[in-house]
mmCIF file of C-alpha atoms (C1' of nucleotides) in Angstrom:
data_model
loop_
_atom_site.group_PDB
_atom_site.id
_atom_site.type_symbol
_atom_site.label_atom_id
_atom_site.label_comp_id
_atom_site.label_asym_id
_atom_site.label_seq_id
_atom_site.Cartn_x
_atom_site.Cartn_y
_atom_site.Cartn_z
ATOM 1 C CA MET A 642 89.390 105.380 107.131
ATOM 2 C CA ALA A 643 87.661 106.067 103.852
ATOM 3 C CA TYR A 644 86.369 104.023 100.938
ATOM 4 C CA TRP A 645 86.864 104.429 97.205
ATOM 5 C CA LEU A 646 86.329 102.785 93.839
ATOM 6 C CA MET A 647 88.890 102.744 91.054
ATOM 7 C CA LYS A 648 88.372 101.607 87.486
ATOM 8 C CA SER A 649 90.724 99.787 85.192
ATOM 9 C CA GLU A 650 90.274 98.210 81.811
ATOM 10 C CA PRO A 651 91.068 94.527 82.382
ATOM 11 C CA ASP A 652 92.836 94.340 79.008
ATOM 12 C CA THR A 653 95.267 96.937 80.342
ATOM 13 C CA PHE A 654 95.455 95.988 84.007
ATOM 14 C CA SER A 655 93.150 93.492 85.678
ATOM 15 C CA ILE A 656 92.723 92.379 89.263
ATOM 16 C CA ASP A 657 94.552 89.180 88.303
ATOM 17 C CA ASP A 658 97.474 91.325 87.182
ATOM 18 C CA LEU A 659 97.489 93.023 90.575
ATOM 19 C CA ALA A 660 97.314 89.687 92.393
ATOM 20 C CA ARG A 661 100.388 88.537 90.433
ATOM 21 C CA ARG A 662 102.533 91.584 91.159
ATOM 22 C CA PRO A 663 105.459 91.157 93.530
ATOM 23 C CA GLY A 664 104.100 91.944 96.983
ATOM 24 C CA LYS A 665 100.732 92.253 95.261
ATOM 25 C CA THR A 666 101.250 96.021 95.169
ATOM 26 C CA GLU A 667 101.163 98.472 92.318
ATOM 27 C CA PRO A 668 101.237 102.229 91.766
ATOM 28 C CA TRP A 669 97.861 103.260 90.353
ATOM 29 C CA ASP A 670 99.365 105.359 87.580
ATOM 30 C CA GLY A 671 97.972 106.803 84.388
ATOM 31 C CA VAL A 672 95.140 108.783 85.945
ATOM 32 C CA ARG A 673 94.879 111.944 83.837
ATOM 33 C CA ASN A 674 91.795 113.640 85.140
ATOM 34 C CA TYR A 675 91.963 116.363 87.762
ATOM 35 C CA GLN A 676 88.973 115.254 89.774
ATOM 36 C CA ALA A 677 90.220 111.685 89.875
ATOM 37 C CA ARG A 678 93.669 112.949 90.830
ATOM 38 C CA ASN A 679 92.198 115.005 93.649
ATOM 39 C CA HIS A 680 90.433 111.937 94.962
ATOM 40 C CA MET A 681 93.712 110.018 94.935
ATOM 41 C CA ARG A 682 95.445 112.808 96.804
ATOM 42 C CA ALA A 683 92.705 112.617 99.432
ATOM 43 C CA MET A 684 93.382 108.911 100.028
ATOM 44 C CA ALA A 685 95.217 107.711 103.110
ATOM 45 C CA VAL A 686 97.152 104.551 103.808
ATOM 46 C CA GLY A 687 94.682 101.919 104.983
ATOM 47 C CA ASP A 688 91.751 103.153 102.908
ATOM 48 C CA GLN A 689 89.859 100.401 101.130
ATOM 49 C CA VAL A 690 89.111 100.414 97.431
ATOM 50 C CA PHE A 691 86.798 98.514 95.127
ATOM 51 C CA PHE A 692 88.568 97.301 91.980
ATOM 52 C CA TYR A 693 86.214 97.841 89.029
ATOM 53 C CA HIS A 694 86.662 96.434 85.523
ATOM 54 C CA SER A 695 85.500 98.913 82.900
ATOM 55 C CA SER A 696 85.204 98.938 79.110
ATOM 56 C CA CYS A 697 84.804 95.188 78.916
ATOM 57 C CA ALA A 698 82.185 92.530 78.267
ATOM 58 C CA GLU A 699 80.914 92.594 81.847
ATOM 59 C CA PRO A 700 81.686 95.789 83.727
ATOM 60 C CA ALA A 701 81.807 94.848 87.408
ATOM 61 C CA ILE A 702 83.319 95.250 90.838
ATOM 62 C CA VAL A 703 85.724 92.334 90.868
ATOM 63 C CA GLY A 704 87.533 92.673 94.167
ATOM 64 C CA THR A 705 89.010 94.900 96.825
ATOM 65 C CA MET A 706 92.386 96.427 97.523
ATOM 66 C CA ARG A 707 93.941 98.713 100.093
ATOM 67 C CA VAL A 708 95.869 101.936 99.776
ATOM 68 C CA CYS A 709 99.438 101.240 100.940
ATOM 69 C CA ALA A 710 101.201 104.502 99.989
ATOM 70 C CA ASP A 711 100.047 108.096 99.785
ATOM 71 C CA ALA A 712 99.810 109.811 96.418
ATOM 72 C CA ALA A 713 103.213 110.620 94.922
ATOM 73 C CA PRO A 714 104.134 112.101 91.537
ATOM 74 C CA ASP A 715 103.327 109.624 88.745
ATOM 75 C CA ALA A 716 106.642 108.905 86.997
ATOM 76 C CA ALA A 717 104.943 108.088 83.698
ATOM 77 C CA GLN A 718 104.056 111.724 83.124
ATOM 78 C CA PHE A 719 107.755 112.546 82.548
ATOM 79 C CA ASP A 720 108.496 109.574 80.296
ATOM 80 C CA PRO A 721 108.178 110.482 76.594
ATOM 81 C CA LYS A 722 107.836 106.805 75.756
ATOM 82 C CA SER A 723 104.910 106.259 78.084
ATOM 83 C CA PRO A 724 101.330 106.473 76.814
ATOM 84 C CA TYR A 725 100.741 108.555 79.928
ATOM 85 C CA TYR A 726 103.425 111.104 79.044
ATOM 86 C CA ASP A 727 102.357 114.699 79.661
ATOM 87 C CA PRO A 728 104.804 117.178 78.082
ATOM 88 C CA ALA A 729 103.104 120.031 79.904
ATOM 89 C CA SER A 730 103.930 118.620 83.332
ATOM 90 C CA LYS A 731 107.250 119.720 84.822
ATOM 91 C CA PRO A 732 109.235 117.743 87.431
ATOM 92 C CA ASP A 733 109.371 120.731 89.772
ATOM 93 C CA ALA A 734 105.584 121.014 89.590
ATOM 94 C CA PRO A 735 104.153 117.569 88.864
ATOM 95 C CA ARG A 736 100.620 117.556 87.651
ATOM 96 C CA TRP A 737 99.711 113.877 88.105
ATOM 97 C CA PHE A 738 99.903 111.670 91.165
ATOM 98 C CA ALA A 739 99.430 108.009 91.972
ATOM 99 C CA VAL A 740 98.734 106.137 95.166
ATOM 100 C CA LYS A 741 100.053 102.643 95.680
ATOM 101 C CA VAL A 742 97.594 99.832 96.268
ATOM 102 C CA ARG A 743 97.807 96.339 97.664
ATOM 103 C CA TYR A 744 95.663 93.452 96.483
ATOM 104 C CA GLU A 745 93.212 92.255 99.073
ATOM 105 C CA ARG A 746 90.684 89.868 97.575
ATOM 106 C CA THR A 747 88.917 88.793 94.430
ATOM 107 C CA LEU A 748 85.164 88.248 94.544
ATOM 108 C CA LYS A 749 84.203 84.689 93.677
ATOM 109 C CA LYS A 750 81.589 86.185 91.421
ATOM 110 C CA PRO A 751 81.942 89.725 90.033
ATOM 111 C CA LEU A 752 79.283 92.168 91.192
ATOM 112 C CA THR A 753 78.200 93.449 87.811
ATOM 113 C CA LEU A 754 77.133 96.941 86.946
ATOM 114 C CA SER A 755 73.722 95.625 85.922
ATOM 115 C CA ALA A 756 73.350 93.882 89.307
ATOM 116 C CA LEU A 757 74.338 97.074 91.079
ATOM 117 C CA ARG A 758 71.749 99.010 89.092
ATOM 118 C CA LEU A 759 69.051 96.765 90.574
ATOM 119 C CA HIS A 760 69.974 98.318 93.934
ATOM 120 C CA ALA A 761 70.222 101.884 92.710
ATOM 121 C CA ASP A 762 67.464 103.004 95.089
ATOM 122 C CA LYS A 763 69.550 101.773 98.030
ATOM 123 C CA LEU A 764 72.646 103.530 96.760
ATOM 124 C CA PRO A 765 71.535 107.141 96.383
ATOM 125 C CA GLY A 766 74.357 109.349 95.172
ATOM 126 C CA PHE A 767 76.687 106.460 94.346
ATOM 127 C CA GLN A 768 78.681 108.061 91.545
ATOM 128 C CA LEU A 769 79.237 104.855 89.607
ATOM 129 C CA LEU A 770 75.505 104.668 88.906
ATOM 130 C CA MET A 771 74.969 108.322 88.148
ATOM 131 C CA ARG A 772 74.084 109.418 84.675
ATOM 132 C CA GLY A 773 77.057 110.502 82.613
ATOM 133 C CA SER A 774 79.513 109.676 85.382
ATOM 134 C CA ARG A 775 82.839 108.478 84.010
ATOM 135 C CA LEU A 776 85.254 109.304 86.776
ATOM 136 C CA SER A 777 87.868 106.569 87.147
ATOM 137 C CA VAL A 778 88.491 107.294 90.833
ATOM 138 C CA LEU A 779 85.505 108.002 93.015
ATOM 139 C CA PRO A 780 84.582 108.083 96.693
ATOM 140 C CA VAL A 781 82.260 105.502 98.250
ATOM 141 C CA SER A 782 80.379 106.406 101.406
ATOM 142 C CA ASP A 783 80.602 104.151 104.465
ATOM 143 C CA GLU A 784 76.944 103.244 103.995
ATOM 144 C CA HIS A 785 77.406 102.355 100.335
ATOM 145 C CA TRP A 786 80.528 100.336 101.049
ATOM 146 C CA ASP A 787 78.707 98.326 103.720
ATOM 147 C CA TYR A 788 75.660 97.830 101.528
ATOM 148 C CA ILE A 789 77.734 96.621 98.596
ATOM 149 C CA MET A 790 79.840 94.331 100.790
ATOM 150 C CA ASN A 791 76.616 92.851 102.155
ATOM 151 C CA LEU A 792 75.426 92.315 98.599
ATOM 152 C CA THR A 793 78.517 90.310 97.799
ATOM 153 C CA ARG A 794 77.926 88.200 100.913
ATOM 154 C CA ALA A 795 74.250 87.741 100.140
ATOM 155 C CA LYS A 796 75.180 86.482 96.718
ATOM 156 C CA ASP A 797 77.803 84.257 98.336
ATOM 157 C CA THR A 798 80.396 85.785 96.132
ATOM 158 C CA LEU A 799 83.129 86.559 98.610
ATOM 159 C "C1'" DG B 872 81.409 100.604 66.161
ATOM 160 C "C1'" DC B 873 78.124 103.933 67.950
ATOM 161 C "C1'" DC B 874 77.099 107.606 70.645
ATOM 162 C "C1'" DA B 875 75.945 110.271 74.933
ATOM 163 C "C1'" DA B 876 78.190 112.714 78.257
ATOM 164 C "C1'" DC B 877 81.856 114.928 80.031
ATOM 165 C "C1'" DG B 878 86.569 117.248 80.073
ATOM 166 C "C1'" DT B 879 90.076 120.109 77.883
ATOM 167 C "C1'" DT B 880 91.885 123.421 74.725
ATOM 168 C "C1'" DG B 881 92.357 127.620 72.601
ATOM 169 C "C1'" DG B 882 90.616 131.614 69.877
ATOM 170 C "C1'" DC B 883 88.363 135.648 70.739
ATOM 171 C "C1'" DG C 1244 85.345 134.463 80.735
ATOM 172 C "C1'" DC C 1245 82.748 132.391 76.934
ATOM 173 C "C1'" DC C 1246 82.069 128.737 74.027
ATOM 174 C "C1'" DA C 1247 82.936 125.866 69.866
ATOM 175 C "C1'" DA C 1248 85.710 122.222 68.546
ATOM 176 C "C1'" DC C 1249 87.876 118.382 69.688
ATOM 177 C "C1'" DG C 1250 89.248 114.332 72.518
ATOM 178 C "C1'" DT C 1251 88.104 110.684 75.842
ATOM 179 C "C1'" DT C 1252 85.345 107.548 78.544
ATOM 180 C "C1'" DG C 1253 82.689 103.720 78.826
ATOM 181 C "C1'" DG C 1254 78.217 101.289 78.318
ATOM 182 C "C1'" DC C 1255 75.791 99.045 74.950
#
DNA sequence: GCCAACGTTGGC
DNA sequence: GCCAACGTTGGC
């Protein structure tokens, strides 16, 4: 089993939105970056994922979810009315993929980016904290996952 | 709204 | 294949 982090702008899709979905599942669509796509294609059912709120007042890890379906072609790429439409992608050779995720839990208190930065020395190579990093789907090592989960417990946020 | 950093596109 | 121009991300 592997660990990941995925970003979403809460104005577009928040962890509360996920928690309200029927079955608390959702295809993680709209990813339009090759590296992020490759990470999604490397995911397996059962993998755990941090839900991160980006481009908002308080960027933070806000909860966890679990991959519940392997990456499949993202339907939005073929829909001219979708903001995620990609006219260059053809149905016989889809360019963009989406895994499906299931809501797991919301942290009682978000683990903010600024709080995470205080632990940067304990999270060497954690892509979220790396300069210029803006990937919306990124891997988290076992060690970093455990360290961050312990942080949330230490702060009594779970 | 600003801007640094990164990704993509397209002319050559 | 290079690289300038442009677009996007995302923190602040």
